[in-house]
Short mmCIF file of C-alpha atoms in Angstrom, two decimals:
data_model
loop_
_atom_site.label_atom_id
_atom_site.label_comp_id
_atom_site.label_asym_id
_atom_site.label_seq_id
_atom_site.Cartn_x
_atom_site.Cartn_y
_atom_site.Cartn_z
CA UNK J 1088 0.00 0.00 0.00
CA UNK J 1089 2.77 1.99 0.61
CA UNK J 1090 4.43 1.91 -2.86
CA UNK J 1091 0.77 2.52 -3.93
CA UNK J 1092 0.92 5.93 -2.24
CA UNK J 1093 4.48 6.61 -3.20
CA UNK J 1094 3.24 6.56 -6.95
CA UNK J 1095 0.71 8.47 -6.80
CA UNK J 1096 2.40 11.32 -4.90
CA UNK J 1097 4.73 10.80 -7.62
CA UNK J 1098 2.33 11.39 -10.32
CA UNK J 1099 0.48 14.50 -8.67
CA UNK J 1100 4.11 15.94 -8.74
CA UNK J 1101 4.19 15.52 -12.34
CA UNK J 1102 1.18 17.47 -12.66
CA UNK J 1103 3.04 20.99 -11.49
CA UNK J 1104 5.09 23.39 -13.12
CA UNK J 1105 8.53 23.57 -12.54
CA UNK J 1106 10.42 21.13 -13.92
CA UNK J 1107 12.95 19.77 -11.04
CA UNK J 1108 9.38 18.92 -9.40
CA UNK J 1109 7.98 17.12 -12.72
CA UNK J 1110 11.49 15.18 -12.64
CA UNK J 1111 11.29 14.50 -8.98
CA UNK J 1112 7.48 13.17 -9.15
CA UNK J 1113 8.84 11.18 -12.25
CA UNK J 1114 12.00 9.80 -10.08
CA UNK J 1115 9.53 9.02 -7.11
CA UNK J 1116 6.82 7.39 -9.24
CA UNK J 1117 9.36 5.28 -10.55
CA UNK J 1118 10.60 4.34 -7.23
CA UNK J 1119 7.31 3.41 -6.25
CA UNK J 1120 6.54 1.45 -9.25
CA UNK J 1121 9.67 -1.08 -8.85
CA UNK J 1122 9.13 -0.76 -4.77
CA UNK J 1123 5.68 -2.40 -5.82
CA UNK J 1124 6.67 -5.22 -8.17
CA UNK J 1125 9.64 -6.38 -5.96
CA UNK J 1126 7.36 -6.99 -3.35
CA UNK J 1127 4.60 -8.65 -5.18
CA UNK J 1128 7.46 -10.72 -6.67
CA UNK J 1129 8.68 -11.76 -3.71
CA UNK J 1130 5.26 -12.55 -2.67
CA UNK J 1131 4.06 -14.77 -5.39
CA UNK J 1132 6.45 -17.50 -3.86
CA UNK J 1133 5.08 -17.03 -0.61
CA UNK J 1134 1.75 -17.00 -1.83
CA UNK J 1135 1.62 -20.16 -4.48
CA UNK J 1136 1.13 -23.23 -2.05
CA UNK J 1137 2.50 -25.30 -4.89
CA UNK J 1138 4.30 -25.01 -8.41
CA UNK J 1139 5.86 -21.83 -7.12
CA UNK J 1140 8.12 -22.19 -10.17
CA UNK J 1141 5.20 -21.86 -12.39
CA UNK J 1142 3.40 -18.98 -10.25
CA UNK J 1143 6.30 -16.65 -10.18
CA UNK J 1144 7.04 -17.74 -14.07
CA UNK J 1145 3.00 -16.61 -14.25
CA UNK J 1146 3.53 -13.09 -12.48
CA UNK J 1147 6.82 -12.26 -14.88
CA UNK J 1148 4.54 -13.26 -18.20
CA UNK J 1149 1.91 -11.11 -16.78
CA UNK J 1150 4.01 -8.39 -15.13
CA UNK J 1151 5.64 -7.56 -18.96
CA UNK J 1152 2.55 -7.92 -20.78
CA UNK J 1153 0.64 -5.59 -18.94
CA UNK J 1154 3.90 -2.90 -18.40
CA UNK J 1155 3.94 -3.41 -22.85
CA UNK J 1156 0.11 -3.07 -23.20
CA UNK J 1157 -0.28 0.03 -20.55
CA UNK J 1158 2.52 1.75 -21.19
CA UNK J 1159 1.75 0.85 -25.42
CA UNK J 1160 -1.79 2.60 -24.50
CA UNK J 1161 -0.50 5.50 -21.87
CA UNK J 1162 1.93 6.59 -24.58
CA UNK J 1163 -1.15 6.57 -27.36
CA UNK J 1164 -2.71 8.45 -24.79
CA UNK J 1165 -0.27 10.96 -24.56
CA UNK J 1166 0.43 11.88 -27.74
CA UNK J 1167 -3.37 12.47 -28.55
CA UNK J 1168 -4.98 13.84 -25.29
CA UNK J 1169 -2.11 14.97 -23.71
CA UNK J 1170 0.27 14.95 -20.24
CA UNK J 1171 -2.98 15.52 -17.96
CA UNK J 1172 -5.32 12.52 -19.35
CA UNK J 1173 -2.00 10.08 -19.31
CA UNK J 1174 -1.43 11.16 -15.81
CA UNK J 1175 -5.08 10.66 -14.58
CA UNK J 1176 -4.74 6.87 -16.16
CA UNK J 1177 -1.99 6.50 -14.58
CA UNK J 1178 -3.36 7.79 -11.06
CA UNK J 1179 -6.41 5.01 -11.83
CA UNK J 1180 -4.57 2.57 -12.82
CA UNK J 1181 -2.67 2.90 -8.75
CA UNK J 1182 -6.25 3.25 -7.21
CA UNK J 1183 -7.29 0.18 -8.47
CA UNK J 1184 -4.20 -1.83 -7.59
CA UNK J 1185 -4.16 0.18 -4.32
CA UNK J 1186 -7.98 -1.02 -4.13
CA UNK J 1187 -7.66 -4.56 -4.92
CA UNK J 1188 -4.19 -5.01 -2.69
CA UNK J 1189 -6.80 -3.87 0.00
CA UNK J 1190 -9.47 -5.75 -0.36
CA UNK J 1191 -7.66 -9.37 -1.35
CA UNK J 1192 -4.27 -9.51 0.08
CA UNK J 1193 -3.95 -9.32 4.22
CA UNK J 1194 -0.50 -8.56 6.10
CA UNK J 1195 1.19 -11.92 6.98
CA UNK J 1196 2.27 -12.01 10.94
#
């Protein structure tokens, strides 16, 4: 949840004027981003019960389609509509994984 927050402070940065606050918001977005898919790396092993070879193999397949088919249709998204509409897709696209990390996945003791 925490990398969840981290990116979206990032992108709200992104959103302001100077540009040593856009590159900061970029640098912090990005920290949040790979922050986020260690951990859920890490915690498909944990996770999986069995054929953790297979479930972490899963995540990676999944993990670089979705980074090629968002960032494919961000980047469309930029280059018609603009900085603002690519950043709010962005900002939805953390909400939702902010909103199903809470609602599926509990803190292990």
């Amino acid at each position: 949840m925490a990398c969840s927050l981290l990116m979206a402070g990032g992108i709200a940065l992104t959103a302001l004027s100077p540009l040593p606050v856009i590159i900061a918001g970029l640098v912090i977005l990005t920290t949040g981003f790979f922050a986020a898919h260690a951990l859920a790396s890490g915690q498909v092993g944990i996770i999986a019960t069995r054929a953790k070879t297979q479930a972490t193999a899963l995540y990676n397949v999944f993990y670089y389609v979705g980074s090629a088919s968002v960032g494919w249709a961000t980047g469309l998204l930029l280059a018609h509509e603009g900085w603002t509409l690519a950043a709010a897709s962005c900002g939805t696209l953390v909400l939702l994984s902010a909103t199903l990390i809470a609602l599926f996945f509990s803190p292990r003791a």
